XYZ file of N, CA and C in Angstrom:
519
model
N 0.745 -1.117 0.075
C -0.058 -0.114 0.070
C 0.734 1.309 -0.017
N 0.564 2.178 -0.684
C 1.300 3.421 -0.927
C 0.872 4.565 0.207
N 1.746 5.229 0.797
C 1.471 6.015 1.838
C 0.644 7.280 1.215
N -0.602 7.540 1.830
C -1.433 8.547 1.334
C -1.782 9.359 2.537
N -2.053 10.616 2.320
C -2.539 11.642 3.496
C -4.014 11.857 3.566
N -4.652 11.906 2.372
C -6.023 12.291 2.310
C -6.917 11.095 2.857
N -8.038 11.286 3.188
C -8.988 10.338 3.598
C -10.270 10.629 3.130
N -10.705 9.849 2.305
C -12.182 10.045 1.510
C -12.048 11.521 1.195
N -10.979 12.025 0.843
C -11.008 13.537 0.485
C -11.314 13.721 -1.050
N -11.715 14.911 -1.430
C -12.049 15.108 -2.813
C -10.776 15.138 -3.721
N -10.942 14.428 -4.718
C -9.966 14.326 -5.785
C -10.635 14.370 -7.105
N -10.143 15.461 -7.773
C -10.679 15.775 -9.247
C -9.938 14.904 -10.154
N -10.714 14.308 -11.093
C -10.268 13.342 -12.239
C -10.487 13.978 -13.444
N -9.456 14.587 -14.034
C -9.546 15.483 -15.311
C -9.952 14.518 -16.312
N -10.904 14.732 -17.284
C -11.180 14.107 -18.438
C -12.086 12.932 -18.302
N -12.683 12.732 -17.127
C -13.626 11.506 -16.888
C -14.999 12.134 -17.194
N -15.524 11.283 -18.010
C -16.912 11.861 -18.507
C -18.007 10.674 -18.347
N -18.628 10.822 -17.087
C -19.408 9.778 -16.824
C -20.793 10.424 -16.371
N -21.859 10.144 -16.870
C -23.158 10.669 -16.223
C -23.564 10.178 -14.787
N -24.328 10.681 -13.990
C -24.557 10.025 -12.615
C -24.460 8.635 -12.805
N -23.955 8.172 -11.754
C -23.870 6.567 -11.496
C -24.813 6.122 -10.482
N -25.881 5.385 -10.691
C -26.560 4.916 -9.736
C -26.003 3.653 -9.120
N -26.450 3.464 -7.752
C -25.897 2.208 -7.197
C -26.851 1.227 -7.726
N -26.282 0.102 -8.348
C -27.028 -0.873 -9.024
C -27.562 -2.024 -8.092
N -26.993 -1.937 -6.929
C -27.626 -2.988 -6.065
C -28.095 -1.910 -4.716
N -28.976 -2.680 -3.954
C -29.306 -2.115 -2.644
C -28.763 -3.002 -1.583
N -27.696 -3.848 -1.814
C -27.122 -4.733 -1.081
C -26.217 -4.079 0.151
N -25.691 -2.886 -0.175
C -24.872 -2.151 0.914
C -25.727 -1.713 1.899
N -25.380 -2.173 2.924
C -26.247 -1.596 4.282
C -25.491 -1.025 5.262
N -25.970 -0.213 6.086
C -25.361 0.470 7.177
C -25.311 -0.709 8.300
N -24.039 -0.873 8.554
C -23.912 -2.089 9.733
C -24.575 -1.634 10.930
N -25.263 -2.499 11.450
C -26.036 -2.329 12.714
C -24.683 -1.985 13.735
N -25.036 -1.142 14.780
C -24.091 -0.827 15.871
C -22.775 -0.640 15.304
N -22.479 0.103 14.189
C -21.296 0.126 13.348
C -20.138 0.920 14.409
N -20.780 1.818 15.251
C -19.828 2.372 16.165
C -19.060 1.476 17.154
N -19.864 0.327 17.448
C -19.359 -0.585 18.380
C -18.688 -1.760 17.597
N -19.182 -2.121 16.536
C -18.840 -3.358 15.622
C -17.455 -2.875 14.846
N -17.288 -1.651 14.453
C -16.056 -1.335 13.588
C -15.215 -0.422 14.499
N -13.984 -0.296 13.973
C -12.972 0.368 14.747
C -12.912 1.844 14.145
N -13.048 2.683 15.064
C -12.829 4.226 14.782
C -11.376 4.503 14.639
N -11.021 4.654 13.314
C -9.553 4.836 13.105
C -9.124 6.145 12.687
N -10.008 7.142 12.413
C -9.518 8.485 12.186
C -10.687 9.448 12.153
N -10.303 10.688 12.504
C -11.190 11.909 12.431
C -10.423 12.880 11.562
N -11.213 13.336 10.452
C -10.354 14.358 9.643
C -11.001 15.550 9.651
N -10.294 16.784 9.919
C -10.893 18.155 9.844
C -10.701 18.553 8.508
N -11.792 18.795 7.658
C -11.587 19.351 6.207
C -11.903 20.888 6.351
N -10.762 21.577 6.436
C -10.726 23.143 6.382
C -11.249 23.503 4.987
N -11.026 22.875 3.851
C -11.239 23.200 2.597
C -12.852 23.297 2.184
N -13.642 22.384 2.943
C -14.960 22.251 2.662
C -15.777 22.432 4.008
N -15.197 22.689 5.197
C -15.945 22.897 6.351
C -16.522 21.719 6.951
N -15.902 20.492 6.887
C -16.463 19.163 7.388
C -15.564 18.743 8.302
N -16.198 17.848 9.219
C -15.582 16.842 9.959
C -15.970 15.577 9.537
N -14.916 14.609 9.385
C -15.251 13.261 8.865
C -14.884 12.326 9.933
N -15.639 11.396 10.530
C -15.385 10.330 11.352
C -15.403 9.000 10.660
N -14.087 8.299 10.694
C -14.105 7.171 10.084
C -13.979 5.793 10.923
N -14.622 4.845 10.348
C -14.732 3.620 11.108
C -14.368 2.449 9.782
N -13.851 1.411 10.371
C -13.383 0.351 9.457
C -13.468 -0.999 10.211
N -13.715 -2.077 9.336
C -13.653 -3.412 9.924
C -12.286 -3.857 10.216
N -12.103 -4.531 11.405
C -10.768 -4.833 11.838
C -10.084 -5.629 10.679
N -10.777 -6.481 10.083
C -9.972 -7.221 9.172
C -9.499 -6.409 8.006
N -10.232 -5.578 7.539
C -9.790 -4.509 6.617
C -8.507 -3.684 6.999
N -8.587 -3.244 8.356
C -7.451 -2.441 8.692
C -6.329 -3.291 8.840
N -6.534 -4.695 9.404
C -5.242 -5.413 9.505
C -4.497 -5.808 8.180
N -5.366 -5.973 7.181
C -4.952 -6.165 5.864
C -4.275 -5.075 5.373
N -4.887 -3.777 5.552
C -4.062 -2.564 5.009
C -2.747 -2.342 5.741
N -2.789 -2.535 7.114
C -1.445 -2.439 7.839
C -0.419 -3.494 7.378
N -0.845 -4.589 6.815
C 0.104 -5.583 6.245
C 0.455 -5.384 4.764
N -0.030 -4.316 4.322
C 0.240 -3.977 3.057
C -0.418 -4.976 1.818
N -1.623 -5.353 2.301
C -2.505 -6.122 1.386
C -3.795 -5.535 1.205
N -4.600 -5.801 0.106
C -5.848 -5.273 -0.203
C -6.756 -5.873 0.801
N -7.725 -4.926 1.190
C -8.798 -5.341 2.099
C -9.579 -6.662 1.480
N -10.001 -7.598 2.435
C -10.471 -8.812 1.987
C -11.963 -8.512 1.613
N -12.549 -9.436 0.818
C -13.956 -9.378 0.609
C -14.766 -9.395 2.106
N -15.852 -8.627 2.047
C -16.417 -8.507 3.220
C -16.171 -7.231 4.211
N -14.976 -6.562 3.888
C -14.606 -5.309 4.441
C -15.411 -4.260 4.346
N -15.538 -3.463 5.347
C -16.579 -2.420 5.267
C -15.832 -1.123 5.744
N -16.168 0.056 5.321
C -15.695 1.414 5.945
C -16.944 2.105 5.913
N -17.001 3.101 7.172
C -18.165 4.017 7.309
C -17.401 5.267 7.599
N -18.249 6.339 6.979
C -17.667 7.705 7.095
C -18.960 8.620 7.492
N -18.864 9.077 8.614
C -19.833 10.081 9.233
C -19.441 11.488 8.720
N -20.505 12.355 8.234
C -20.175 13.878 7.767
C -20.908 14.621 8.826
N -20.135 15.641 9.257
C -20.599 16.550 10.108
C -20.259 17.915 9.478
N -20.966 18.981 9.473
C -20.499 20.222 9.165
C -19.878 20.898 10.323
N -18.549 21.588 9.983
C -18.032 22.346 11.114
C -18.857 23.665 11.561
N -18.806 23.819 12.721
C -19.396 24.961 13.502
C -18.707 26.168 12.956
N -19.434 27.266 12.799
C -18.749 28.534 12.131
C -19.439 29.642 13.177
N -18.561 30.744 13.498
C -18.917 31.710 14.450
C -19.712 32.839 13.644
N -19.924 33.772 14.383
C -20.805 35.013 13.761
C -19.999 35.601 12.558
N -18.660 35.564 12.502
C -17.930 35.993 11.247
C -17.676 35.068 9.983
N -18.439 33.782 10.216
C -18.287 32.839 9.427
C -16.975 32.020 9.308
N -16.292 32.108 10.415
C -14.994 31.314 10.462
C -15.322 30.224 11.290
N -14.538 28.892 10.841
C -14.494 27.781 11.481
C -14.042 27.804 12.980
N -14.864 27.057 13.863
C -14.666 27.267 15.269
C -13.902 25.836 15.640
N -12.914 26.098 16.452
C -12.066 25.083 17.105
C -12.253 24.951 18.443
N -12.092 23.669 19.061
C -12.309 23.451 20.412
C -11.159 23.722 21.130
N -11.150 23.353 22.445
C -9.698 23.623 23.196
C -8.807 22.401 22.824
N -9.194 21.345 22.205
C -8.324 20.355 21.646
C -7.719 20.614 20.329
N -8.034 21.894 19.671
C -7.629 22.287 18.455
C -8.306 21.717 17.280
N -9.280 20.826 17.487
C -10.028 20.197 16.406
C -11.202 21.105 16.041
N -11.831 21.011 14.761
C -12.950 21.788 14.486
C -14.206 21.127 15.394
N -15.079 22.019 15.706
C -16.124 21.567 16.406
C -17.144 21.264 15.241
N -18.036 20.222 15.839
C -18.818 19.321 14.904
C -20.301 20.077 15.200
N -21.018 20.193 13.957
C -22.472 20.437 14.058
C -23.155 19.098 14.117
N -24.424 18.998 13.579
C -25.246 17.735 13.742
C -24.739 16.908 12.455
N -24.718 15.657 12.758
C -24.292 14.771 11.476
C -25.234 14.954 10.358
N -24.877 14.981 9.218
C -25.774 15.179 7.868
C -25.817 13.980 7.122
N -24.683 13.189 7.132
C -24.862 12.020 6.267
C -23.849 10.874 6.782
N -24.219 9.729 6.247
C -23.297 8.475 6.600
C -22.970 7.680 5.299
N -21.657 7.633 4.892
C -21.398 6.778 3.772
C -20.841 5.503 4.104
N -21.218 4.528 3.179
C -20.766 3.194 3.574
C -20.049 2.667 2.274
N -18.816 1.970 2.501
C -18.224 1.465 1.460
C -17.800 0.042 1.796
N -18.420 -0.845 0.951
C -18.403 -2.392 1.143
C -17.664 -3.031 0.063
N -16.783 -4.162 0.390
C -16.057 -4.862 -0.616
C -16.712 -6.274 -0.778
N -17.146 -6.678 -1.805
C -17.616 -7.946 -2.089
C -17.239 -8.513 -3.396
N -16.733 -9.782 -3.577
C -16.244 -10.385 -4.732
C -17.082 -10.175 -5.811
N -16.728 -9.675 -7.002
C -17.593 -9.390 -8.197
C -18.389 -8.114 -8.082
N -18.463 -7.518 -7.005
C -19.118 -6.247 -6.821
C -18.541 -5.250 -7.685
N -19.218 -4.458 -8.268
C -18.598 -3.228 -9.074
C -18.457 -3.646 -10.724
N -18.515 -4.953 -10.958
C -18.416 -5.222 -12.513
C -19.356 -4.623 -13.372
N -20.438 -4.166 -12.672
C -21.443 -3.589 -13.533
C -21.131 -2.189 -14.136
N -20.002 -1.706 -13.621
C -19.599 -0.240 -13.835
C -18.562 -0.335 -15.050
N -18.526 0.783 -15.698
C -17.769 1.011 -16.840
C -16.240 0.963 -16.197
N -15.329 0.355 -16.850
C -13.878 0.044 -16.382
C -13.290 1.572 -16.024
N -13.727 2.689 -16.583
C -13.218 3.903 -16.507
C -13.588 4.547 -15.051
N -14.561 3.897 -14.507
C -15.012 4.465 -13.258
C -14.946 3.352 -12.062
N -14.864 2.107 -12.239
C -14.907 0.970 -11.494
C -14.009 1.081 -10.448
N -14.314 0.784 -9.253
C -13.443 0.909 -7.861
C -13.249 -0.599 -7.515
N -12.633 -1.478 -8.289
C -12.371 -2.859 -7.950
C -13.947 -3.473 -7.597
N -13.672 -4.204 -6.418
C -14.888 -4.912 -5.884
C -15.653 -4.111 -4.837
N -15.539 -2.647 -4.833
C -16.065 -1.803 -3.774
C -17.340 -1.397 -4.339
N -18.405 -1.098 -3.329
C -19.788 -0.519 -3.721
C -19.922 0.423 -2.611
N -20.817 1.333 -2.911
C -20.962 2.463 -1.877
C -22.536 2.711 -1.753
N -22.879 3.277 -0.615
C -24.310 3.750 -0.299
C -24.308 4.915 0.642
N -25.181 5.660 0.657
C -25.447 6.987 1.311
C -26.523 6.829 2.346
N -26.411 7.172 3.586
C -27.622 6.939 4.530
C -27.697 8.208 5.318
N -28.975 8.356 5.751
C -29.272 9.553 6.640
C -28.615 9.306 7.996
N -28.599 10.370 8.987
C -28.256 10.091 10.275
C -29.127 8.980 11.085
N -30.298 9.241 10.645
C -31.145 8.144 11.141
C -31.226 6.820 10.717
N -30.027 6.427 9.900
C -29.743 5.170 9.411
C -30.800 4.654 8.229
N -31.465 5.530 7.585
C -32.040 5.436 6.552
C -31.541 5.493 5.058
N -31.714 4.584 4.185
C -31.063 4.947 2.803
C -31.324 6.277 2.458
N -30.486 7.016 2.008
C -30.610 8.326 1.498
C -31.380 8.397 0.140
N -31.921 9.393 -0.109
C -32.733 9.502 -1.494
C -31.562 9.371 -2.658
N -30.393 10.122 -2.459
C -29.639 10.009 -3.595
C -29.193 8.641 -3.869
N -29.079 8.248 -4.954
C -28.353 7.045 -5.390
C -27.130 7.137 -6.330
N -26.687 8.534 -6.406
C -25.666 8.882 -7.348
C -24.367 8.742 -6.662
N -23.558 7.598 -7.035
C -22.377 7.238 -6.305
C -21.120 7.699 -7.057
N -21.339 8.408 -8.129
C -20.116 8.907 -9.134
C -19.130 9.794 -8.225
N -19.619 10.590 -7.325
C -18.788 11.331 -6.523
C -17.852 10.499 -5.687
N -18.357 9.406 -5.102
C -17.527 8.567 -4.337
C -16.608 7.666 -5.195
N -17.134 7.148 -6.222
C -16.172 6.403 -7.158
C -15.201 7.229 -7.742
N -15.464 8.497 -8.107
C -14.476 9.395 -8.628
C -13.385 9.815 -7.754
N -13.836 9.893 -6.543
C -12.791 10.261 -5.478
C -11.915 9.239 -5.142
N -12.403 8.118 -5.288
C -11.460 6.827 -4.941
C -10.748 6.219 -6.129
N -11.124 6.586 -7.207
C -10.692 5.940 -8.608
C -9.086 6.154 -8.537
N -8.419 7.263 -8.252
C -7.105 7.538 -8.343
C -6.279 6.687 -7.407
N -6.954 6.063 -6.419
C -6.292 5.151 -5.339
C -6.226 3.727 -5.684
N -6.417 3.461 -6.804
C -6.422 1.969 -7.279
C -5.123 1.248 -6.726
N -3.942 1.784 -6.709
C -2.813 1.170 -6.161
C -2.922 0.962 -4.534
N -3.997 1.620 -4.053
C -4.180 1.498 -2.529
C -5.481 0.686 -2.244
N -5.893 -0.133 -3.338
C -7.252 -0.845 -3.142
C -8.451 0.205 -3.140
N -8.283 1.360 -3.740
C -9.235 2.475 -3.690
C -9.537 3.085 -2.318
N -8.691 2.889 -1.421
C -9.010 3.348 -0.202
C -8.028 4.670 0.137
N -8.561 5.553 0.622
C -7.759 6.872 1.144
C -7.596 6.920 2.511
N -6.487 6.481 2.933
C -6.125 6.305 4.293
C -4.951 7.025 4.698
N -4.961 7.342 6.132
C -3.924 8.109 6.686
C -2.460 7.279 6.399
N -1.423 8.160 6.419
C -0.151 7.435 6.242
C 0.195 6.676 7.583
N -0.189 6.963 8.569
C 0.062 6.137 9.843
C -0.591 4.750 9.766
N -1.591 4.422 8.788
C -2.165 3.250 8.837
C -1.592 2.326 7.522
N -0.910 3.110 6.541
C -0.422 2.398 5.523
C 0.964 2.107 5.394
N 1.619 0.921 5.295
C 3.022 0.877 5.190
C 3.560 1.382 3.960
N 4.793 2.004 4.198
C 5.473 2.366 2.908
C 5.813 1.164 1.876
N 5.895 1.573 0.671
C 6.213 0.409 -0.239
C 7.587 0.491 -0.585
């Protein structure tokens, strides 16, 4: 796995022309009790878009990544999205710990790897065997089914099994 610094960050892919990509399956679910069942491995303060992202992953996925291997089938990653709090001057507010203060959660993204999943997508956009879904904070499937932003963001990380992970988690090659 190659060392990377972004985490589920926005990555522009020039020249990629694909109309909205709808999730072709409804198989990706928000894991029950994911906050207890998965490992909270990172929190990212996004100054560029005023978000705080809290990340969880299955232990077997994280163990594989640490060993320099691709995540195995059945791996799950979850990302909670929170808007950062802003003050009266529209400036991002930091807490005593130096981290951005979070507003109320707005979305939950799930990334799940299953053998053969993703084969329905054009090769120019496919993220290996990973599939994506978006949920509301209440755990309901979100109305949007357009997974192109997720796939486009992760596409440049093919050498890292389409995962954008902190350098502390990924061994140097």
